[in-house]
Amino acid sequence: MPRHAQVTAAEISRLAGVTRATVSNWRRRHPDFPAPTGGTDTSPAYDLEAVQGWLAARGQLPATSPADDLRTAIRSTQSGAGTPIRLLPLVLAAGQMSDSDLKQLVDLPDGQLPERALQAVQPHVADIPGIADLTYDAEDVALLRALLRCVADEGALRAADVLAEGDLDATNAGGMYDTPAPVAALMADLLAEPGEPYPEAVFDPACGAGGLLLAAAACGAGKLYGQDIVPAQAAQAAVRLPLQPAESSAQVSVRAGDSIRADAFPALTAEAVLCAPPYGDREWGHEELAYDARWEFGLPAKSESELAWLQHCFAHLAEGGRAVLLMPPATAERGSGRRIRAEILRTGVLRALIALPPGVAQPLHIGLHLWVIERPHPQATLPLNILMVDTATPDVSRPDQPPSRRQSLDWSALRDDVLKAWNDYDRHPDNFDPVPGVAQAVPIIDLLDETVDLTPARHVRATPVPAMPDELAAIGHELRAKLRRAATGLITLSGGEAWPPVGAAPLSWRTASIADLLRGNALELLRVPAAIRSSTPVATDPSAPPTLTARDVMSHRPASGAAEEPSGTEIEIQEGDVILPELLQNGTGTARVADARDAGLRLGRHLHLLRPDPARLDPWFLAGFLAAQENLNAASSGSTVIRLDPRRLRVPLLPLAEQRHYGRAFRQLNALRTAADIASRLADETARTLAAGLAGGALQPPGADQTPS
C-alpha cells in the first residue's frame, strides 16, 4: 500500500506561505480543516494531499517550486529517514554536470533513470561519509527525478538544503550548533596574516555541515579537512565544500566519527584549525583517555570538554600554526579549568581572547568567546601579554561611541573593531595601543593569579578611562550635563495634574479574558513558532533589521538581537502591537507597546505578541492592565521558572473612549519609567567615570588645590 505523506503545522505554514498562528486559526475556525492523521497531541501530523486540497480550494496554495516537489517526494518515499543522506551523492554528481548532461539525465525514461543515476554517483561515493551499499531502484524514480529537477532549476546547494531539513533531528544534540556565516568569516579572517599567504591546509574536527571550512576556502585555503560525529552532517560537508564555485579547486577530505575518541586524521599537521566544539559534553572520554598524549597542558576535568577540544586542535597544529575556536564564556573562568588555563598562558600558546555579544551565534542568550591559539616556534621568544577584546557590552564604557553603535549590534563595525585590534596586536604585540573599553594587551603575569580568570570584560573594562586628564574631565562634564537634563525631565514627568481617588471604594469592572477576546476576534495572539524556538541551528543575517528580544522588553531598551535568515515563519512587529515576555523575572513582568521605531522588526523568542483591533481596543489601555501585578500573578505558573499564559490575563470591558483615557495615563507612566531608567543609567555611568578618574590620578576632588602635588 502506498505511504501517505504527512506534514506538521510548521510545514503547512511554509507550504502556504503564512505564519504558524494563521495555521492555528484555520484549525480552530474551520470545521472542514483536515483532521490529524498521525503525530502526537502536542505535535499533530496531517495528510499532505488532504491539506493541499483544502488550501487549493481556498486559493491559499501557492505554485510549487522544484524544492517543494522534492520535499513532497521525500515525505512520500518508503525509505524513511535514510532518504536524505543516500541522495547526497547524486546532488554532488548532478551539481558537477554540464547543463546538457543534467538535462539528458532528467529526461531519461523511468526504466533507465535508476541505473544511470547510480553510475553517475559511483566516483563520489567514497568521498561522502555514511554511504554504504548504495542502490537506486524503480521505486526511487519519482524521488530521483524530483532531486535532479531541483538541482537543474535551483542549484545543487538548494537541493542539499532541502535534504538537510530531513536530518535536523540528528543534529539537535545538546551543545551542537552551526556557526553562522558572519561569525565563521570572522574566524577565518583571524587566521590570516597581513602580507602572508593564507594557510594552505585547514582542519575542523567538529565541522558540522562545513561552514567554517567554507569560510576558510573563501579566504584561499587549498586543502580542507573535516570530521563530525553526526554522519549526516559530515556527509553534508563533504557535498557542500566541492559545490562552492569559488572553492571548486580545493582538496576536500571529510570523515564521520568522534574526533576526540577516534581521530580520523591522527597524522595530520595543519597550518590552521577552525573549530566550534560541542558545549558542555560530560561524556567526551575523560576516563578512557586519561593518559592520552594530547593533554600537553593537563588532563581536562570531566566538565571541561571544551579544554579537551582545544588541546585536540593544538595537537594538529604545525609549528607557527594558528587555531581559532568558538567557546562558551564559562571556559574562561571555571575553577575546574584554572590549572590548564595557567599552563596555556605560561607556554605562550594563547594569543587572544575575544568576547562576542549575545545573539550572534547559538546559544543566542550568551556571549561566546573566540580563543586564538598558536603553536610557538621552538626558537621563538614567548609573548609577554595576550590581547583581550570585549565587544559584548559596547555601551558600558564607551561614552565616545555614537548612540546607534551603543544601542544595537552593528556587525560590520564589530568585525572591523576585532580585526583592527588583532592585526595591530599581531604586528606589534609589545607596543599595542589600547582601545579604551574595547581592547587591551594584558600582561600574562597579571593573569596568573589564584583564579586565572580570562574573561575579557574583567580586564578590558578595568581601565576604561582615557589617559589624558583633560579628556576625562570633558567626558565627566558632558555626562553631568546629560544627567541634569535627565533629572529635569524626570521631575517634569512626575509632576503635573493630581491623580485623584475614585471615592471610598475602588471601581469594579466586568472583565474578559484574552481567550474570550481571541474568540471574538478583538485581537490576535502571535509568537515565534515552536520549531524555530528549538535548539535547531539557525543562521543569522547581519543585513536584516534586528530582532526584539525578551531582554529588550524587560529592560525597556531598543531591539538588540541578531536577525535570523528568513525561514518563512518570521513575525514582523507592527506599530500598536502589545508584547509580553513569556517568562517573568522575580514574578514581575512588563508590557511593551510597539511604536514607529519597533515597526518592521522581527519578534524574538520567548515573547507573546497581542495585535489588537484598533476599532475595539486601545493598545496602551491593553498593555497597562495586562502588566498589572495581580493580573500577572493570576495568569502565571511555576515556582523557579515562572511562565505566563497570556490567554488567562483579563482586561476590563470599557468603551473605546474610556479605554483611551486610561491608555493616555498608562502611556505617561511608561514615559516616567523610561525617564527614570535613563537617569539611573546616566547616574551610574557618571559616578563610575568620575570615580575611575579619581582613583587613576586623572581628576582631583571638587574644590581641591589645582596645583598637582
XYZ file of C-alpha atoms in Angstrom:
709
model
C 0.000 0.000 0.000
C 1.470 3.423 -0.904
C 2.519 5.544 2.016
C 0.618 8.815 2.536
C 2.956 11.749 3.139
C 2.305 13.729 6.311
C 3.121 17.306 7.249
C 3.286 19.196 10.545
C 1.701 22.574 11.256
C 5.092 24.225 10.710
C 5.364 22.597 7.285
C 1.818 23.690 6.422
C 2.745 27.287 7.251
C 5.749 27.056 4.941
C 3.678 25.370 2.239
C 1.022 28.105 2.310
C 3.421 31.000 2.954
C 1.737 32.023 6.227
C 2.666 32.059 9.915
C 2.060 29.218 12.355
C -0.505 31.403 14.097
C -2.534 31.536 10.887
C -2.495 27.748 10.616
C -3.692 27.533 14.236
C -6.530 29.926 13.409
C -7.519 27.791 10.423
C -7.646 24.683 12.605
C -9.785 26.448 15.208
C -12.180 28.339 12.961
C -12.768 25.982 10.031
C -14.547 22.704 10.842
C -13.549 21.275 7.447
C -9.803 21.679 8.100
C -8.230 18.205 7.709
C -8.099 16.192 10.925
C -4.723 14.926 12.195
C -3.671 11.559 10.825
C -0.601 11.000 12.966
C 1.967 12.640 15.199
C 1.169 13.431 18.834
C -1.315 15.574 20.717
C 1.233 18.373 21.034
C 2.641 17.982 17.505
C -0.025 16.507 15.224
C 0.654 15.490 11.628
C -1.735 15.835 8.692
C -2.184 14.065 5.386
C -0.325 16.131 2.782
C -2.806 15.523 -0.059
C -5.750 16.484 2.149
C -4.006 19.676 3.260
C -3.073 20.590 -0.308
C -6.674 20.051 -1.415
C -8.018 22.207 1.427
C -5.556 25.012 0.659
C -6.192 24.840 -3.090
C -9.965 25.111 -2.574
C -9.424 28.438 -0.772
C -6.770 29.838 -3.062
C -4.125 29.518 -0.337
C -1.834 27.101 -2.163
C 0.989 28.906 -3.988
C 2.542 27.439 -7.097
C 5.033 24.758 -6.108
C 8.744 25.013 -6.793
C 11.156 22.167 -7.589
C 12.311 22.346 -3.962
C 8.714 21.893 -2.766
C 8.298 18.940 -5.125
C 11.469 17.389 -3.716
C 10.169 17.774 -0.150
C 6.927 16.079 -1.153
C 8.810 13.226 -2.838
C 10.963 12.694 0.279
C 7.905 12.539 2.553
C 6.238 10.027 0.246
C 9.171 7.641 -0.099
C 9.171 4.241 1.547
C 12.822 4.675 2.551
C 12.012 6.845 5.539
C 14.719 8.614 7.486
C 17.593 7.246 5.368
C 16.456 9.069 2.224
C 18.292 12.403 2.606
C 21.801 11.037 3.151
C 21.619 8.445 0.355
C 20.635 11.171 -2.121
C 23.633 13.377 -1.319
C 25.998 11.598 -3.779
C 23.542 12.360 -6.571
C 23.429 16.025 -5.523
C 27.226 16.199 -5.832
C 27.269 14.332 -9.142
C 24.459 16.427 -10.651
C 25.954 19.657 -9.367
C 29.189 18.980 -11.262
C 27.479 18.014 -14.533
C 27.133 20.301 -17.506
C 23.636 21.643 -18.167
C 23.214 19.404 -21.201
C 24.293 16.237 -19.383
C 21.992 17.033 -16.469
C 19.024 17.642 -18.776
C 19.721 14.371 -20.535
C 19.709 12.539 -17.186
C 16.468 14.212 -16.084
C 14.720 13.224 -19.338
C 15.657 9.536 -19.205
C 12.793 7.017 -19.224
C 11.751 5.606 -15.856
C 13.329 2.252 -16.626
C 16.787 3.741 -17.237
C 16.950 6.512 -14.640
C 17.908 4.469 -11.506
C 20.783 2.660 -13.222
C 22.181 5.808 -14.866
C 21.903 7.758 -11.604
C 23.807 5.011 -9.795
C 26.535 5.103 -12.436
C 26.813 8.891 -12.055
C 27.379 8.760 -8.297
C 29.997 5.995 -8.217
C 33.025 8.343 -8.478
C 31.741 10.322 -5.457
C 30.517 7.641 -3.030
C 33.904 7.090 -1.415
C 34.229 10.816 -0.644
C 30.960 11.047 1.299
C 30.861 9.555 4.834
C 27.994 7.295 5.833
C 27.281 5.948 2.346
C 27.422 2.164 2.071
C 25.781 -0.329 -0.299
C 24.065 2.453 -2.215
C 21.317 1.365 -4.599
C 18.578 3.115 -6.565
C 15.647 1.122 -7.944
C 12.288 1.548 -9.700
C 10.583 2.790 -6.506
C 13.012 5.730 -6.400
C 12.241 7.093 -9.870
C 9.937 9.929 -8.746
C 12.356 10.855 -5.951
C 15.411 10.854 -8.229
C 13.675 12.916 -10.885
C 12.471 15.463 -8.316
C 16.011 15.795 -6.982
C 17.549 16.240 -10.428
C 14.962 18.861 -11.401
C 15.667 20.751 -8.178
C 19.399 20.745 -8.975
C 18.742 21.828 -12.574
C 16.338 24.677 -11.695
C 17.508 25.888 -8.265
C 21.074 24.608 -7.944
C 22.797 21.787 -6.115
C 23.211 23.731 -2.870
C 19.466 24.386 -2.737
C 18.836 20.664 -3.155
C 21.341 19.955 -0.362
C 19.456 22.411 1.861
C 16.208 20.514 1.292
C 17.874 17.214 2.143
C 19.326 18.780 5.302
C 15.803 19.548 6.520
C 15.198 15.826 6.850
C 18.270 15.397 9.033
C 17.598 18.151 11.567
C 16.642 15.678 14.274
C 20.082 14.134 14.014
C 21.794 17.495 14.545
C 19.936 18.640 17.649
C 22.297 17.065 20.144
C 22.914 19.246 23.162
C 25.648 21.804 22.706
C 25.997 21.252 18.928
C 25.212 24.285 16.767
C 26.042 25.508 13.294
C 28.254 28.593 13.200
C 26.523 31.500 11.409
C 28.277 32.593 8.225
C 29.337 36.061 9.525
C 30.964 34.551 12.625
C 32.616 31.846 10.513
C 34.009 34.519 8.182
C 35.436 36.462 11.139
C 37.098 33.321 12.497
C 38.598 32.571 9.086
C 39.871 36.164 8.797
C 41.678 35.813 12.136
C 43.831 33.072 10.591
C 45.229 35.482 8.002
C 48.465 37.402 8.485
C 48.779 40.666 6.502
C 51.234 40.258 3.658
C 51.477 36.480 4.109
C 49.807 33.684 2.080
C 46.662 32.265 3.637
C 47.158 28.893 5.364
C 47.047 26.121 2.780
C 45.681 23.301 4.984
C 42.790 23.991 7.385
C 41.255 21.389 9.714
C 37.922 21.423 11.559
C 37.485 18.443 13.915
C 33.800 19.269 14.592
C 32.898 20.507 11.128
C 29.111 20.073 11.115
C 27.865 20.952 7.624
C 31.191 22.598 6.788
C 30.512 26.285 7.473
C 33.935 27.085 8.947
C 35.776 25.224 6.205
C 33.755 27.077 3.564
C 34.823 30.370 5.139
C 38.468 29.269 5.103
C 38.213 28.175 1.472
C 36.742 31.555 0.548
C 39.890 33.160 2.030
C 42.196 30.942 -0.026
C 42.709 27.636 1.813
C 43.521 24.886 -0.688
C 43.223 21.753 1.479
C 40.189 21.243 3.701
C 39.952 18.508 6.319
C 36.865 17.904 8.444
C 35.350 15.375 10.819
C 31.982 15.280 12.568
C 30.357 12.812 14.925
C 26.985 13.076 13.126
C 27.230 11.157 9.823
C 24.509 13.223 8.157
C 26.381 16.430 8.992
C 29.700 15.059 7.767
C 28.017 13.958 4.536
C 26.548 17.431 4.071
C 30.005 18.966 4.478
C 31.557 16.513 2.025
C 28.976 17.558 -0.589
C 28.802 21.300 0.082
C 32.531 22.005 0.039
C 33.183 20.834 -3.559
C 29.985 22.545 -4.786
C 31.088 26.081 -3.905
C 32.088 27.706 -7.233
C 34.930 29.763 -5.751
C 36.318 26.776 -3.871
C 35.977 24.100 -6.549
C 39.763 23.690 -6.752
C 40.224 22.943 -3.052
C 41.064 19.387 -1.994
C 38.352 18.135 0.378
C 38.555 15.272 2.865
C 35.693 14.792 5.326
C 35.159 11.849 7.677
C 32.468 10.802 10.140
C 33.236 9.839 13.717
C 34.070 11.095 17.198
C 37.159 13.232 16.657
C 38.247 13.055 20.318
C 37.870 9.277 20.719
C 38.519 8.174 17.116
C 40.589 10.791 15.303
C 40.226 10.183 11.557
C 43.365 12.251 10.826
C 45.864 11.176 13.525
C 48.906 12.093 11.419
C 47.559 15.430 10.143
C 49.626 18.506 10.931
C 47.736 21.518 9.607
C 48.776 25.130 9.219
C 45.481 26.235 10.751
C 42.488 24.878 12.671
C 38.975 26.313 12.956
C 36.545 24.772 15.413
C 33.252 25.402 17.185
C 33.312 22.408 19.546
C 30.233 20.954 21.275
C 29.489 22.631 24.598
C 29.003 21.004 27.983
C 29.638 17.397 26.899
C 30.451 15.417 30.059
C 30.836 12.152 28.104
C 33.762 13.250 25.950
C 36.013 10.403 27.117
C 37.599 11.653 30.340
C 38.123 8.188 31.830
C 39.353 6.197 28.823
C 41.631 8.997 27.537
C 43.286 9.850 30.851
C 46.811 9.107 29.549
C 46.374 10.480 26.024
C 49.434 12.280 24.638
C 47.313 15.240 23.512
C 46.929 16.620 27.045
C 50.091 18.744 26.939
C 48.592 21.242 29.381
C 46.956 18.703 31.696
C 44.065 16.252 31.732
C 40.821 18.249 31.449
C 38.183 17.692 34.105
C 35.039 15.833 33.094
C 33.189 19.158 32.977
C 35.854 20.785 30.775
C 35.210 19.176 27.396
C 35.984 22.486 25.681
C 39.566 22.407 27.008
C 39.885 18.851 25.674
C 38.844 20.116 22.233
C 41.301 22.998 22.487
C 44.169 20.601 23.154
C 42.962 18.305 20.369
C 43.097 21.262 17.957
C 46.544 22.247 19.276
C 47.821 18.714 18.675
C 47.050 19.110 14.954
C 48.858 22.452 14.556
C 52.172 22.779 12.759
C 54.891 24.972 14.287
C 53.740 28.558 13.920
C 50.221 27.333 13.080
C 47.178 29.133 14.423
C 43.766 27.946 15.614
C 40.579 29.899 16.311
C 37.903 28.288 18.492
C 34.378 29.473 19.312
C 33.923 28.720 23.019
C 31.342 29.307 25.773
C 32.297 32.066 28.241
C 32.470 29.680 31.208
C 35.633 28.117 29.766
C 37.496 31.330 30.573
C 36.617 31.345 34.271
C 35.533 27.924 35.631
C 37.602 26.825 38.600
C 37.988 23.290 37.233
C 39.964 24.625 34.254
C 42.227 27.020 36.160
C 45.344 24.822 36.054
C 45.102 24.193 32.298
C 44.453 27.870 31.551
C 47.544 28.785 33.560
C 49.683 26.323 31.616
C 48.365 27.618 28.296
C 49.399 31.111 29.359
C 52.854 30.082 30.628
C 53.728 28.294 27.381
C 52.757 31.295 25.234
C 50.058 29.360 23.364
C 47.131 31.727 23.955
C 47.430 34.857 21.813
C 43.985 36.481 22.080
C 40.593 36.092 23.684
C 37.694 37.962 22.064
C 34.256 38.306 23.681
C 31.302 38.489 21.257
C 27.903 39.935 22.198
C 24.878 37.691 22.830
C 22.782 36.902 19.793
C 25.466 36.483 17.123
C 25.552 32.673 17.384
C 23.707 29.853 19.130
C 23.010 29.705 22.020
C 21.735 33.236 21.488
C 21.292 34.190 25.155
C 25.016 34.219 25.961
C 28.014 35.989 24.502
C 30.532 33.474 23.169
C 34.333 33.840 23.110
C 36.865 33.421 20.320
C 40.124 31.846 21.514
C 43.137 32.422 19.244
C 45.976 29.998 19.975
C 49.295 29.288 18.255
C 51.966 26.607 18.424
C 55.137 28.627 19.063
C 58.296 28.011 17.065
C 60.896 26.307 19.276
C 63.302 29.246 18.934
C 60.631 31.943 19.218
C 60.528 34.367 22.142
C 57.435 33.717 24.230
C 54.937 36.597 24.328
C 54.704 38.756 27.429
C 50.994 39.556 27.038
C 47.814 38.467 25.321
C 45.178 40.512 23.524
C 41.815 40.898 25.240
C 38.922 42.266 23.156
C 35.452 42.870 24.566
C 32.667 43.611 22.082
C 29.964 42.102 24.283
C 28.899 45.261 26.135
C 29.865 48.266 23.965
C 27.560 50.688 25.800
C 29.153 50.264 29.231
C 32.405 52.148 28.927
C 32.468 53.787 25.516
C 30.962 57.270 26.127
C 32.640 58.338 22.898
C 30.561 55.909 20.815
C 27.556 57.233 18.868
C 24.187 56.200 20.340
C 23.365 53.935 17.388
C 26.507 51.843 17.996
C 25.653 51.520 21.696
C 22.011 50.521 21.284
C 22.064 47.910 18.519
C 24.504 45.414 17.087
C 26.381 46.686 14.042
C 28.112 43.529 12.856
C 30.206 45.292 10.235
C 31.568 47.738 12.816
C 32.129 44.937 15.332
C 34.056 42.885 12.773
C 36.198 45.883 11.856
C 36.940 46.597 15.542
C 38.022 42.997 16.170
C 40.188 42.653 13.065
C 41.867 46.044 13.512
C 42.712 45.270 17.139
C 44.015 41.806 16.246
C 46.078 42.940 13.244
C 47.608 45.820 15.226
C 48.461 43.486 18.084
C 49.740 40.735 15.768
C 52.197 43.154 14.147
C 53.380 44.816 17.385
C 52.377 42.699 20.396
C 54.664 44.569 22.775
C 53.632 48.051 21.591
C 49.880 47.712 21.234
C 47.932 50.929 21.741
C 44.847 50.026 23.817
C 41.373 50.927 22.606
C 39.602 52.266 25.719
C 36.865 49.921 26.829
C 37.366 47.551 23.874
C 40.880 46.127 23.500
C 43.851 45.785 25.827
C 47.160 43.893 25.763
C 47.134 42.279 29.209
C 50.463 41.090 30.738
C 50.440 37.332 31.230
C 51.933 37.719 34.694
C 48.836 39.700 35.742
C 46.581 36.816 34.686
C 48.416 34.115 36.621
C 46.637 34.672 39.922
C 44.626 32.246 42.041
C 41.648 32.222 39.619
C 43.298 32.675 36.174
C 40.091 34.361 35.027
C 40.452 35.157 31.323
C 37.055 36.843 30.858
C 37.872 39.870 28.645
C 35.412 42.222 30.336
C 37.214 41.818 33.680
C 40.460 43.083 32.178
C 39.427 45.403 29.344
C 36.780 47.224 31.387
C 39.090 47.570 34.355
C 40.766 50.574 32.697
C 38.081 52.173 30.524
C 39.030 55.805 31.023
C 41.279 57.876 28.730
C 44.806 58.530 29.928
C 44.595 62.303 29.326
C 43.126 64.146 32.358
C 41.614 66.970 30.262
C 39.813 64.457 28.038
C 38.396 62.638 31.053
C 37.316 65.909 32.648
C 35.447 66.846 29.447
C 33.666 63.484 29.385
C 32.703 63.878 33.053
C 31.359 67.383 32.379
C 29.262 66.108 29.456
C 27.877 63.203 31.497
C 26.905 65.507 34.391
C 25.113 67.822 31.939
C 23.172 64.879 30.479
C 22.308 63.707 33.984
C 20.943 67.148 34.919
C 18.771 67.211 31.789
C 17.512 63.690 32.503
C 16.714 64.623 36.122
C 14.814 67.732 34.971
C 12.749 65.615 32.570
C 12.046 63.089 35.303
C 10.804 65.828 37.650
C 8.578 67.242 34.908
C 7.009 63.864 34.125
C 6.408 63.086 37.807
C 4.576 66.382 38.352
C 1.545 67.737 36.534
C -2.086 67.221 37.487
C -3.054 65.240 40.559
C -4.260 61.647 40.315
C -7.499 61.839 42.325
C -9.153 58.938 44.186
C -12.306 57.422 42.706
C -14.150 57.515 46.016
C -14.433 55.444 49.143
C -14.047 52.106 47.332
C -12.169 51.004 44.187
C -14.033 50.653 40.902
C -15.068 47.212 39.762
C -15.465 46.287 36.098
C -16.866 43.457 34.085
C -13.802 41.805 32.565
C -12.980 39.421 29.729
C -10.021 37.081 29.355
C -7.643 37.271 26.430
C -9.027 33.879 25.390
C -12.508 35.465 25.186
C -11.174 38.369 23.130
C -9.418 35.948 20.778
C -12.662 34.078 20.178
C -14.369 37.389 19.472
C -11.638 38.423 17.013
C -10.886 41.532 19.065
C -7.178 40.742 18.858
C -4.668 38.212 17.530
C -2.092 36.295 19.605
C 1.224 35.541 17.876
C 4.569 34.051 18.877
C 7.637 32.606 17.176
C 6.784 29.022 16.090
C 7.965 26.222 18.347
C 10.103 24.724 15.576
C 12.070 27.957 15.370
C 12.309 28.315 19.156
C 14.077 24.950 19.419
C 17.837 24.390 19.524
C 17.970 23.752 15.779
C 20.939 25.663 14.345
C 19.822 28.964 12.862
C 21.969 31.248 10.718
C 21.956 34.995 11.237
C 21.603 37.762 8.663
C 23.551 40.880 9.761
C 21.978 42.982 6.965
C 18.432 42.428 8.245
C 16.718 44.557 10.924
C 17.473 43.441 14.497
C 15.231 41.134 16.486
C 13.351 42.321 19.565
C 14.366 40.024 22.426
C 12.758 39.286 25.775
C 15.651 41.085 27.476
C 14.924 44.183 25.369
C 11.304 44.176 26.546
C 12.203 43.662 30.202
C 14.907 46.359 30.078
C 12.856 48.920 28.097
C 15.631 49.221 25.508
C 15.817 49.180 21.675
C 15.940 45.888 19.806
C 19.368 44.260 20.077
C 19.020 40.672 18.845
C 20.693 39.447 15.648
C 18.195 38.820 12.846
C 17.997 35.270 11.562
C 17.962 34.339 7.907
C 14.367 34.193 6.554
C 12.584 30.904 7.126
C 9.043 31.898 6.151
C 7.799 31.827 9.755
C 9.028 35.218 10.983
C 6.648 37.575 12.774
C 7.028 41.232 11.816
C 6.140 43.726 14.526
C 3.580 46.414 13.713
C 3.015 49.732 15.427
C 0.422 49.287 18.179
C 1.301 45.660 18.943
C 1.451 44.765 22.637
C 4.395 42.492 23.536
C 4.732 40.444 26.741
C 7.635 38.255 27.934
C 6.864 34.553 28.239
C 8.965 34.228 31.404
C 8.603 36.568 34.377
C 11.635 37.773 36.337
C 11.108 37.544 40.087
C 7.403 37.200 39.425
C 7.177 40.633 37.778
C 6.645 41.457 34.151
C 6.042 44.302 31.768
C 4.197 45.034 28.559
C 5.652 46.940 25.616
C 3.576 48.852 23.089
C 5.372 48.849 19.751
C 5.978 52.307 18.323
C 7.259 53.504 14.941
C 10.829 52.501 15.895
C 9.730 48.907 16.536
C 7.618 48.584 13.374
C 9.223 46.229 10.864
C 11.437 44.469 13.416
C 11.175 40.719 13.972
C 9.698 39.210 17.092
C 12.199 37.205 19.130
C 11.877 34.021 21.141
C 10.043 33.785 24.466
C 7.688 36.650 23.649
C 3.913 36.860 23.206
C 2.580 39.434 20.734
C -1.001 40.695 21.018
C -2.296 42.575 17.963
C -5.483 44.411 18.994
C -8.211 45.573 16.615
C -7.763 49.378 16.913
C -11.509 49.883 16.458
C -12.179 47.847 19.606
C -9.099 48.011 21.853
C -6.641 50.779 22.730
C -3.107 49.268 22.852
C -1.906 51.365 25.829
C -5.057 50.531 27.787
C -4.497 46.851 26.982
C -0.794 46.951 27.937
C -1.424 48.758 31.217
C -3.985 46.298 32.529
C -2.149 43.212 31.224
C 1.047 44.207 33.076
C -0.745 44.748 36.405
C 0.910 42.585 39.078
C -2.316 40.892 40.263
C -3.213 40.062 36.675
C 0.214 38.523 36.013
C 0.092 36.509 39.252
C -3.280 35.008 38.310
C -2.117 34.072 34.801
C 1.308 32.587 35.576
C 2.530 29.250 36.886
C 5.744 27.752 38.232
C 7.987 28.426 41.203
C 11.569 28.624 39.910
C 10.709 29.397 36.285
C 7.543 31.492 36.215
C 5.766 31.150 32.874
C 2.959 33.402 31.684
C -0.187 32.101 29.973
C -1.474 35.219 28.190
C -4.872 33.659 27.466
C -5.671 33.802 31.198
C -4.986 37.534 31.517
C -8.093 39.703 31.925
C -8.978 43.260 30.883
C -11.977 45.458 31.751
C -14.755 45.784 29.187
C -14.874 49.546 28.683
C -15.976 51.783 25.808
C -13.169 52.766 23.450
C -13.268 56.425 24.544
C -12.780 55.435 28.184
C -10.060 52.977 27.185
C -8.158 55.813 25.535
C -8.479 57.909 28.677
C -6.809 55.128 30.696
C -4.372 54.492 27.839
C -3.050 58.065 27.996
C -2.389 57.639 31.720
C -0.575 54.327 31.238
C 1.472 55.897 28.440
C 2.508 58.727 30.782
C 3.601 56.188 33.402
C 5.640 54.356 30.776
C 7.379 57.618 29.853
C 8.090 58.202 33.548
C 9.592 54.734 33.925
C 11.715 55.193 30.774
C 12.985 58.571 32.029
C 13.865 57.006 35.376
C 15.803 54.225 33.631
C 17.767 56.756 31.554
C 18.540 58.872 34.629
C 19.632 55.781 36.560
C 21.987 54.626 33.804
C 23.462 58.110 33.411
C 23.946 58.412 37.163
C 25.770 55.079 37.235
C 27.948 55.932 34.216
C 28.750 59.388 35.609
C 29.707 58.009 39.027
C 31.865 55.232 37.553
C 33.699 57.575 35.176
C 34.449 60.193 37.832
C 35.434 57.543 40.390
C 37.831 55.961 37.882
C 39.333 59.389 37.249
C 39.882 59.971 40.959
C 41.340 56.516 41.562
C 43.507 56.726 38.437
C 45.002 60.101 39.352
C 43.455 61.923 36.363
C 40.928 64.032 38.354
C 41.001 65.925 41.635
C 38.159 66.202 44.132
C 35.913 69.294 43.694
C 37.388 72.333 45.423
C 40.849 70.788 45.745
C 44.020 72.776 45.054
C 44.515 72.638 41.261
C 48.302 72.557 41.607
C 49.495 68.926 41.383
C 51.398 67.779 44.443
